[in-house]
Coordinates of C-alpha atoms and ligand atoms in Angstrom, one line a residue:
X173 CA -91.1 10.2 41.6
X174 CA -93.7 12.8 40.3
X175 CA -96.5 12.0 38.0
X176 CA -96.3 8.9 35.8
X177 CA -96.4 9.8 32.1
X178 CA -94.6 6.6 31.2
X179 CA -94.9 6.7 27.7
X180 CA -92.5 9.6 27.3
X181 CA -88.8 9.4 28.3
X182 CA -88.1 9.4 32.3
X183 CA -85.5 11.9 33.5
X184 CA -83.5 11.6 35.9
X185 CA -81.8 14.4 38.3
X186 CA -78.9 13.3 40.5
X187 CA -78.1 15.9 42.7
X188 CA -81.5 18.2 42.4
X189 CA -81.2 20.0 46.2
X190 CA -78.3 21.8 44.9
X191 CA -77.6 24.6 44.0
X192 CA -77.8 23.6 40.3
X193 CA -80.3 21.3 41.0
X194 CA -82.5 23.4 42.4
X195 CA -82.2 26.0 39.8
X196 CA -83.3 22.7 36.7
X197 CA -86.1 22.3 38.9
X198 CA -87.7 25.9 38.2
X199 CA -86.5 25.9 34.3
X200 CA -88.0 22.8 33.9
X201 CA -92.1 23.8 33.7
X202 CA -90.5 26.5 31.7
X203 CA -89.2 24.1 28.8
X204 CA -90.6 21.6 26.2
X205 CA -93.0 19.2 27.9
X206 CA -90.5 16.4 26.3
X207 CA -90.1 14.3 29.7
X208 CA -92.2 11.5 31.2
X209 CA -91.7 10.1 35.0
X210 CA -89.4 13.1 36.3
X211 CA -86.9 11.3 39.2
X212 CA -85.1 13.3 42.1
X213 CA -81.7 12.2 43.2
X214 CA -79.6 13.4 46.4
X215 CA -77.5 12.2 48.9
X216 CA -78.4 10.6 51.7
X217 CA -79.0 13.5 53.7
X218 CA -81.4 14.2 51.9
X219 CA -83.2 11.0 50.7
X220 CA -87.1 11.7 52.2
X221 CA -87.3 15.3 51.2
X222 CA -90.3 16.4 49.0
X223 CA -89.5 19.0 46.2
X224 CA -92.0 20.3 43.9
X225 CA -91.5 19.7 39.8
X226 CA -93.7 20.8 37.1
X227 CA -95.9 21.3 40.0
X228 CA -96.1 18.6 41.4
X229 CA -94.4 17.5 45.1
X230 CA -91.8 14.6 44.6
X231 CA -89.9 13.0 47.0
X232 CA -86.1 12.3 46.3
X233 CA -84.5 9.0 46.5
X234 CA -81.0 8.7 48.3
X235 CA -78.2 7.6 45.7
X236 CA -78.0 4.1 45.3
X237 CA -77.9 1.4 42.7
X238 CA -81.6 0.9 43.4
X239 CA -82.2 4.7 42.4
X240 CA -81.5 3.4 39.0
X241 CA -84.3 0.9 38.5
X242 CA -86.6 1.7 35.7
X243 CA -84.2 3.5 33.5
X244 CA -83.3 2.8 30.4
X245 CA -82.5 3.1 26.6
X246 CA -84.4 6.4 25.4
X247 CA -84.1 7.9 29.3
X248 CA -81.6 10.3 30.2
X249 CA -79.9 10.7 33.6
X250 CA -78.5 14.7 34.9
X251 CA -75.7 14.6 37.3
X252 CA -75.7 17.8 38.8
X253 CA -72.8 17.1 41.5
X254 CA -69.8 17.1 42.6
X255 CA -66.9 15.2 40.3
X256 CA -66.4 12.2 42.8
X257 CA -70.0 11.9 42.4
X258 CA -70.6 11.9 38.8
X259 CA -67.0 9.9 38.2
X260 CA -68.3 7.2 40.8
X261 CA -72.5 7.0 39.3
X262 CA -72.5 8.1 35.5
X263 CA -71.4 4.6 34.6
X264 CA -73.9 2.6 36.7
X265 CA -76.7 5.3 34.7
X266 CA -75.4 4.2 31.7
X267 CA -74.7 0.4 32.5
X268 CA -78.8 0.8 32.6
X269 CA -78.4 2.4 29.1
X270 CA -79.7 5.5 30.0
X271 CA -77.7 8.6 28.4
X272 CA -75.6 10.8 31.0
X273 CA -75.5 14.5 30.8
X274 CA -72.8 15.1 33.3
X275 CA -72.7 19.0 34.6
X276 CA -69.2 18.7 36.9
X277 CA -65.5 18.7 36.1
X278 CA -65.3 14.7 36.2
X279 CA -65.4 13.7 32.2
X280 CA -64.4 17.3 30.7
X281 CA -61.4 16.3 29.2
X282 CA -62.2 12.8 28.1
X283 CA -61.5 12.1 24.4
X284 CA -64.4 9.8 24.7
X285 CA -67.0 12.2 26.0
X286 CA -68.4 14.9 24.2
X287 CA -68.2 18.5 25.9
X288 CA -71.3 20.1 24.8
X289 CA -72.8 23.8 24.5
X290 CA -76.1 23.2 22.1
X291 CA -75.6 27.1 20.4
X292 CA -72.0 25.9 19.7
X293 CA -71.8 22.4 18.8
X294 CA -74.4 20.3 19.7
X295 CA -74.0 18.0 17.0
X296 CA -70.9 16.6 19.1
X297 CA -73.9 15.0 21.9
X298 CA -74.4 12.4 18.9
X299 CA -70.8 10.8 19.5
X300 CA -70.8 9.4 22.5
X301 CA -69.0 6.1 23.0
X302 CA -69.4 6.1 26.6
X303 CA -72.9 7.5 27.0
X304 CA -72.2 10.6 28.8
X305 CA -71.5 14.1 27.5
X306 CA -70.7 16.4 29.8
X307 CA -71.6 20.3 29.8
X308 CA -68.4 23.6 30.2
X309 CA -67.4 24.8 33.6
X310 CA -69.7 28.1 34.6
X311 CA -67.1 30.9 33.4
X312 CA -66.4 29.3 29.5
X313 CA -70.4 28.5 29.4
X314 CA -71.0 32.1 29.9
X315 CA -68.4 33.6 27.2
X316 CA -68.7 30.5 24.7
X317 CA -71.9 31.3 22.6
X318 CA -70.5 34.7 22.1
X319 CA -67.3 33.8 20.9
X320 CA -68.3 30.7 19.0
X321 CA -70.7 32.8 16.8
X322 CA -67.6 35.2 16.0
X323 CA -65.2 32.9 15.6
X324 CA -67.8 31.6 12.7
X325 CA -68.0 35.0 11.2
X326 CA -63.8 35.9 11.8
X327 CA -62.0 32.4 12.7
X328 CA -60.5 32.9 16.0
X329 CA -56.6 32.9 16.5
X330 CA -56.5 34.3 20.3
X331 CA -58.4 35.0 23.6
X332 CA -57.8 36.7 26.3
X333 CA -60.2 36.5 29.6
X334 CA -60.6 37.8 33.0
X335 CA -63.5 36.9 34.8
X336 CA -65.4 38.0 37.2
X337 CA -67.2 35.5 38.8
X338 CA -69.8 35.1 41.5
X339 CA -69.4 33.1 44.8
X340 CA -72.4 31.2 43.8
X341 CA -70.1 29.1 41.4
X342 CA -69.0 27.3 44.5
X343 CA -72.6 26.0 45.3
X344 CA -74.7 26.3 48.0
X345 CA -71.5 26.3 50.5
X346 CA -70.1 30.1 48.5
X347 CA -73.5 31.4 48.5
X348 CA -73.7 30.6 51.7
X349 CA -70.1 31.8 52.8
X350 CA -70.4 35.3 51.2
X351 CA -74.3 35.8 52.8
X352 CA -72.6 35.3 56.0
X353 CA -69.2 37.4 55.3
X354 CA -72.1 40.2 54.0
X355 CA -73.6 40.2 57.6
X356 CA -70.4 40.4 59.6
X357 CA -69.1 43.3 57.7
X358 CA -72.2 45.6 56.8
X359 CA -73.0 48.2 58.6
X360 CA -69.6 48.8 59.7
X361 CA -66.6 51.2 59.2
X362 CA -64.6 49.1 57.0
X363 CA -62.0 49.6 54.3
X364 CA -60.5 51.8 56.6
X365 CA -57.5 50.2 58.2
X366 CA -55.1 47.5 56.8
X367 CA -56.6 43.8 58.1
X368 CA -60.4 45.2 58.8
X369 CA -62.2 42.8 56.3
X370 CA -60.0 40.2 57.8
X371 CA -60.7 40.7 61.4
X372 CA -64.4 41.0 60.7
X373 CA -64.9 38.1 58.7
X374 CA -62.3 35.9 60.6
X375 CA -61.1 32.8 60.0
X376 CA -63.7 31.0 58.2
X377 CA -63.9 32.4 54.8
X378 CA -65.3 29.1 53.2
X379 CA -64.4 28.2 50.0
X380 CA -62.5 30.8 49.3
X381 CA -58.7 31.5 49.6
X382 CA -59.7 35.3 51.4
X383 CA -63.0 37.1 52.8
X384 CA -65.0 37.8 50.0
X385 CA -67.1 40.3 51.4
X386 CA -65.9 43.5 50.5
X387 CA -63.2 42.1 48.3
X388 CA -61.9 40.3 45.3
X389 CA -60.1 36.4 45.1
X390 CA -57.4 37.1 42.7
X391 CA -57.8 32.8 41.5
X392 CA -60.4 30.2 42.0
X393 CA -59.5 26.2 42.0
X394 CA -55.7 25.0 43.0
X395 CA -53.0 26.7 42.1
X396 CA -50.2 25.3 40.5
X397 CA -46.3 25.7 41.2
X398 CA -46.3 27.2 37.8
X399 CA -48.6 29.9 39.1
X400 CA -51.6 29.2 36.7
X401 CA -54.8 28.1 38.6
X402 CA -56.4 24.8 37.8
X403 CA -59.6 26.6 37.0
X404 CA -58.1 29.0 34.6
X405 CA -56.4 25.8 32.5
X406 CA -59.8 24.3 32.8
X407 CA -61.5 27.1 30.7
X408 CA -58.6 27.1 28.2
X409 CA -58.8 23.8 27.5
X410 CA -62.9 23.8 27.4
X411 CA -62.9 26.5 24.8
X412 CA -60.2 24.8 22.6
X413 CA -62.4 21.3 22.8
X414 CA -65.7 23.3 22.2
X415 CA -64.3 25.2 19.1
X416 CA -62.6 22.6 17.8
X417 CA -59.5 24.7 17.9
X418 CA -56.8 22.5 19.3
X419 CA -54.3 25.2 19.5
X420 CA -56.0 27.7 20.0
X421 CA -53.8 30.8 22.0
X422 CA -56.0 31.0 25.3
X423 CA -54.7 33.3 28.1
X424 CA -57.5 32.6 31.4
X425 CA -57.1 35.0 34.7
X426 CA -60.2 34.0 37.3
X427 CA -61.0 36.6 39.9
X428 CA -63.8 36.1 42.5
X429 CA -66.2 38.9 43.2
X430 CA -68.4 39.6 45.7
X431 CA -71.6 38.8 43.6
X432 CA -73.9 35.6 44.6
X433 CA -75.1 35.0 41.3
X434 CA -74.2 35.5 38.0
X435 CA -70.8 35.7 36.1
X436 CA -68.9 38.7 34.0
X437 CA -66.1 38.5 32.2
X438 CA -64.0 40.8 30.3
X439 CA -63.2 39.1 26.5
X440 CA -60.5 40.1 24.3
X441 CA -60.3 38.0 21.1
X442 CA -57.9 38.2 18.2
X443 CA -59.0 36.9 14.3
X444 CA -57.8 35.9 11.4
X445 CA -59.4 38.6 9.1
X446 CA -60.0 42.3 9.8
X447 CA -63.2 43.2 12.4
X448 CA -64.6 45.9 13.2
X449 CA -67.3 46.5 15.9
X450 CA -70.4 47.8 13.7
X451 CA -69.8 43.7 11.9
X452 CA -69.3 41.8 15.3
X453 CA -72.8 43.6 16.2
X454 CA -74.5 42.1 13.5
X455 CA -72.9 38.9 14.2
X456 CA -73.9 38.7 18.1
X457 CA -77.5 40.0 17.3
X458 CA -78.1 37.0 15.0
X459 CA -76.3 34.4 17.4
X460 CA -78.6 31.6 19.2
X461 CA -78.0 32.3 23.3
X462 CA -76.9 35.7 23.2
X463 CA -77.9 39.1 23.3
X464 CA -75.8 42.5 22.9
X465 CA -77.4 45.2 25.3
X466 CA -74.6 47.8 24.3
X467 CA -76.0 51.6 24.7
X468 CA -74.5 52.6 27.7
X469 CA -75.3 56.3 27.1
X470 CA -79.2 55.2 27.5
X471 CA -78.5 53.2 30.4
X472 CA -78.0 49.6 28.2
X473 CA -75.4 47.1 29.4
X474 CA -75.1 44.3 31.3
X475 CA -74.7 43.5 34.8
X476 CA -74.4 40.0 36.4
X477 CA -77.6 41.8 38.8
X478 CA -79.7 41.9 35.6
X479 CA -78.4 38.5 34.3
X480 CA -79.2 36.6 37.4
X481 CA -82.1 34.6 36.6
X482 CA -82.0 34.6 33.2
X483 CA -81.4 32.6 30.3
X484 CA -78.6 34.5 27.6
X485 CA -75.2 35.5 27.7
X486 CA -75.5 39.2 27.8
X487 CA -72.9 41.1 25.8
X488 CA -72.2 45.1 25.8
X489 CA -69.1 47.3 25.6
X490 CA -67.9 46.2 22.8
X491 CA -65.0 48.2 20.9
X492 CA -62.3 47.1 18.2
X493 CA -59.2 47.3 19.7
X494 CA -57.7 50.2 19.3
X495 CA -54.1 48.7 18.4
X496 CA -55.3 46.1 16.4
X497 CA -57.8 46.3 13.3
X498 CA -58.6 41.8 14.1
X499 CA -59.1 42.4 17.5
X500 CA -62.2 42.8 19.8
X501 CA -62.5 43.5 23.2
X502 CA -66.1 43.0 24.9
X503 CA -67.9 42.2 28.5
X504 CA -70.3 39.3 28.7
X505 CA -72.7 38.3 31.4
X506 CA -74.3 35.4 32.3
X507 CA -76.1 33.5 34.8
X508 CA -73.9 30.8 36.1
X509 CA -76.2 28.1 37.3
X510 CA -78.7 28.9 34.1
X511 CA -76.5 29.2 31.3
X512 CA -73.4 28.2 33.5
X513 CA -75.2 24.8 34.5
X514 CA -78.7 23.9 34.5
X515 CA -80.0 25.3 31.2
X516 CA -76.8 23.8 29.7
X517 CA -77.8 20.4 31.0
X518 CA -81.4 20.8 30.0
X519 CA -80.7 21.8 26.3
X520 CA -78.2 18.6 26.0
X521 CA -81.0 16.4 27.5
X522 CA -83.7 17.5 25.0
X523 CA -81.2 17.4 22.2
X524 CA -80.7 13.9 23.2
X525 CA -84.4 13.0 23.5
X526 CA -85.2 14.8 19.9
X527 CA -82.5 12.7 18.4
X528 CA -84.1 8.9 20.1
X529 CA -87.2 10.2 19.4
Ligands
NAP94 N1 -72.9 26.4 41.0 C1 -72.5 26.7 39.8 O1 -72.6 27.8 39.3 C2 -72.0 25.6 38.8 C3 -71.8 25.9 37.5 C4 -71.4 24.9 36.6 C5 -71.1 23.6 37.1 N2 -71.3 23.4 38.4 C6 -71.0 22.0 38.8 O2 -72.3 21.4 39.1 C7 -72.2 20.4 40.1 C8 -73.2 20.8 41.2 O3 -72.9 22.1 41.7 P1 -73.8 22.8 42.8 O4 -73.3 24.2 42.8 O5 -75.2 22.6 42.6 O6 -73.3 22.1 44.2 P2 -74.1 22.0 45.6 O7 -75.0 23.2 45.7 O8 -73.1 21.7 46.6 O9 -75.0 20.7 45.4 C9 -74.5 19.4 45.3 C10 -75.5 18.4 45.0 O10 -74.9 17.1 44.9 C11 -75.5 16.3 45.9 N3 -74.5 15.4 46.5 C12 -73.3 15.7 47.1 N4 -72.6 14.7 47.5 C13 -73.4 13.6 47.1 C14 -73.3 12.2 47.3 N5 -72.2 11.6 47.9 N6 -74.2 11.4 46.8 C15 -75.3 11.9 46.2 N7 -75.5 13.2 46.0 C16 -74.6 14.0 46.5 C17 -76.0 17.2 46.9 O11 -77.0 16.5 47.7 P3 -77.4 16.8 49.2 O12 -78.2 18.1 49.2 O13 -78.1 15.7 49.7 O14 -76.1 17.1 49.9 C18 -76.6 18.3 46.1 O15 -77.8 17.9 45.5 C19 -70.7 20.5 40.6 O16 -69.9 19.5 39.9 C20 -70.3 21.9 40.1 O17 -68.9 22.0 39.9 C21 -71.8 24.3 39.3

C-alpha cells in the first residue's frame, strides 16, 4: 500500500502490472489528488513486486479475499483485467461495499450495470444496482465522445466503422507479439514472394489470427458462423447502450494493424437532419474529450503515433458525404489504454468519489 492519507477515499487497482494498469499508474499524479491509501492488485505472479504511484514505491498484494480488507462504503475498487477476473472478484469488492469500476468485457451488457464514458453519459454511474459500472471496449471508447457530441447536435440514425486498431489492445501479450514479429522481419527483403511474412514470423503469431508484422488482421475476437466477429458486435451494442439508441443501425468491421499503441478508425455516420462539415466542426471543437486537428495541407491530422500517450480522441478528415447531405464521414484517433482504458476508468472513479463526497 503507498502512503496513508486515510481520511480520503482508498483506491483500489486490481490488475495494475498490466498493460492498462500500468498505464493508470502514470495518469494518476497527473489527476485530481481525490484518493487516499492507493492499493495495488495482481496476480499471484506478481504479489511482492514494488511499483511506484504518485511517487511513492508500493508493493502489490496477490488477489485474494484478504486483498479486500479495509475497503469500504465511499472506496472504489478498478479491475483492470481480464473478464474471468473481474466476473470472479467485482462482487467480493462490492460485498465490502466498495464501488467497482470494471474496465473488461465481463459486465458490458448487463442491464444492471451501467456502461459509462464520463463526456457521454456519466450521469448513468449514479444507477448502479449492483455496484459496478463498467467502462467501453478500446475501439467504441475511442470514436464515442466524437459521435456522442454529434449525435446531440444532429440525432444519429446510422454508423458505419472500420477500425484500425493497434496490437496493444491485446495487452502486454500483443505488444509483445508484434515487437517480436518487428524483429524477425526487419531488415529483410520481404513483401516480395507469396508466404515471406509467414515464413519469417512462423508459427507463433500470438494473439493474433496471422503475422502482424508487415500486415493487417482482417477481425479481432471470435468469429461467428454468421461471419460477424465477436468484437465487432461488441462495439455495436456498446455504442447503442452508451447513446441510448436501442436501435440504432451500427455496421462494425475490426482490422488489426501493425501499430503497438493507439487506435484509428474510419467513421461514417448518417442523421436525422441535414449536416454539413463547416457545423460538425463547430460541434467537435466544443465537445469535452475531443479535439479536430483537420488541416492536412499544413501538415494537421491525426495519427495513432501522435495520439499514443495522450488524453483526446483526435478527429481530422472530415467531409460531408458526397452522396448524402445527413451524412459525415471522418477519422478519429485515440490512445487505447488512455482513452480506451485507464483514463476511462479514472474519470468513472472520480465521478463516483465527487458524487459520495
Ligand atoms: N489493452 C487495451 O488497450 C485495453 C483497452 C480496453 C480494455 N482493456 C481490458 O482491460 C483489461 C486489462 O487489459 P490489459 O491489456 O492491461 O491486460 P494485460 O496487460 O494482460 O494485464 C492483465 C492484468 O491482470 C492481471 N491478472 C491476470 N490474471 C489474473 C488473476 N488470475 N488474478 C489476478 N490478476 C490477474 C495481471 O497480473 P499479472 O501481471 O500478475 O499477471 C495484469 O495486471 C482486459 O479486460 C482488457 O480486455 C484493455
Amino acid at each position: 500500500m503507498t502512503a496513508n492519507r486515510s481520511s480520503a477515499p482508498a483506491l483500489a487497482v486490481v490488475g495494475a502490472t498490466g498493460a492498462v494498469g500500468s498505464t493508470l499508474l502514470q495518469i494518476l499524479p497527473t489527476r485530481a489528488d481525490v484518493w487516499g491509501d492507493i492499493r495495488l492488485i495482481a496476480s499471484q505472479r506478481s504479489a511482492g513486486r514494488r511499483l511506484a504511484v504518485r511517487g511513492e514505491e508500493a508493493e502489490v498484494l496477490a488477489l485474494t479475499e484478504d486483498a479486500f480488507d479495509g475497503l469500504g462504503p465511499g472506496d472504489v475498487v478498478l479491475f483492470l483485467t481480464p473478464a474471468e477476473v473481474s466476473a470472479r472478484w467485482a462482487p467480493v469488492a462490492t460485498a465490502r461495499g466498495a464501488v467497482v469500476v470494471d474496465q473488461s468485457a465481463a459486465f458490458r451488457q448487463d442491464p444492471e450495470v451501467p456502461l459509462v464514458v464520463p463526456e457521454v453519459n456519466g450521469y448513468a454511474a449514479r444507477i448502479r444496482p449492483r455496484g459496478i459500472v463498467a467502462g467501453p471496449d478500446c475501439v467504441t471508447a475511442a470514436m464515442i465522445a466524437a459521435v456522442g457530441a454529434l449525435h446531440a447536435g444532429f440525432s444519429l440514425v446510422e454508423l458505419t466503422v472500420s477500425s484500425y486498431q493497434a496490437a496493444g489492445a491485446a495487452g502486454r501479450a500483443g505488444s509483445q507479439a508484434l515487437r517480436r514479429q518487428l524483429s524477425l522481419v526487419a531488415g529483410t527483403a520481404l513483401g516480395e514472394a507469396p508466404g515471406d511474412v509467414r515464413r519469417a514470423v512462423g508459427e507463433d503469431t500470438g494473439p493474433f489470427a496471422a503475422p502482424l508484422a508487415l500486415n493487417v488482421v482482417p477481425w479481432s475476437g471470435d468469429l461467428r458462423e454468421d461471419g460477424w466477429s465477436s468484437h465487432e458486435l461488441a462495439v455495436r451494442a456498446e455504442t447503442r447502450r452508451i447513446l441510448d439508441l436501442a436501435s440504432l443501425k451500427v455496421s462494425v468491421t475490426c482490422v488489426q494493424v501493425p501499430v503497438v499503441t493507439g487506435h484509428s478508425l474510419t467513421v461514417r455516420a448518417r442523421f436525422e437532419q441535414r449536416v454539413d462539415a463547416r457545423t460538425a466542426r463547430e460541434v467537435l471543437e466544443a465537445a469535452p474529450g475531443v479535439v479536430l486537428v483537420d488541416d492536412p495541407a499544413a501538415g494537421e491530422f491525426p495519427t495513432p503515433a501522435d495520439a499514443a500517450g495522450t488524453d483526446p480522441a483526435w478527429v481530422g478528415r472530415l467531409r460531408g458525404s458526397l452522396d448524402d447531405r445527413y451524412a459525415l464521414e471522418f477519422f478519429v484517433c485515440a490512445d487505447n489504454l488512455r482513452k480506451g482504458a485507464a483514463l476511462n476508468a479514472a474519470q468513472i472513479a472520480e465521478l463516483i468519489v465527487g458524487e459520495l463526497a
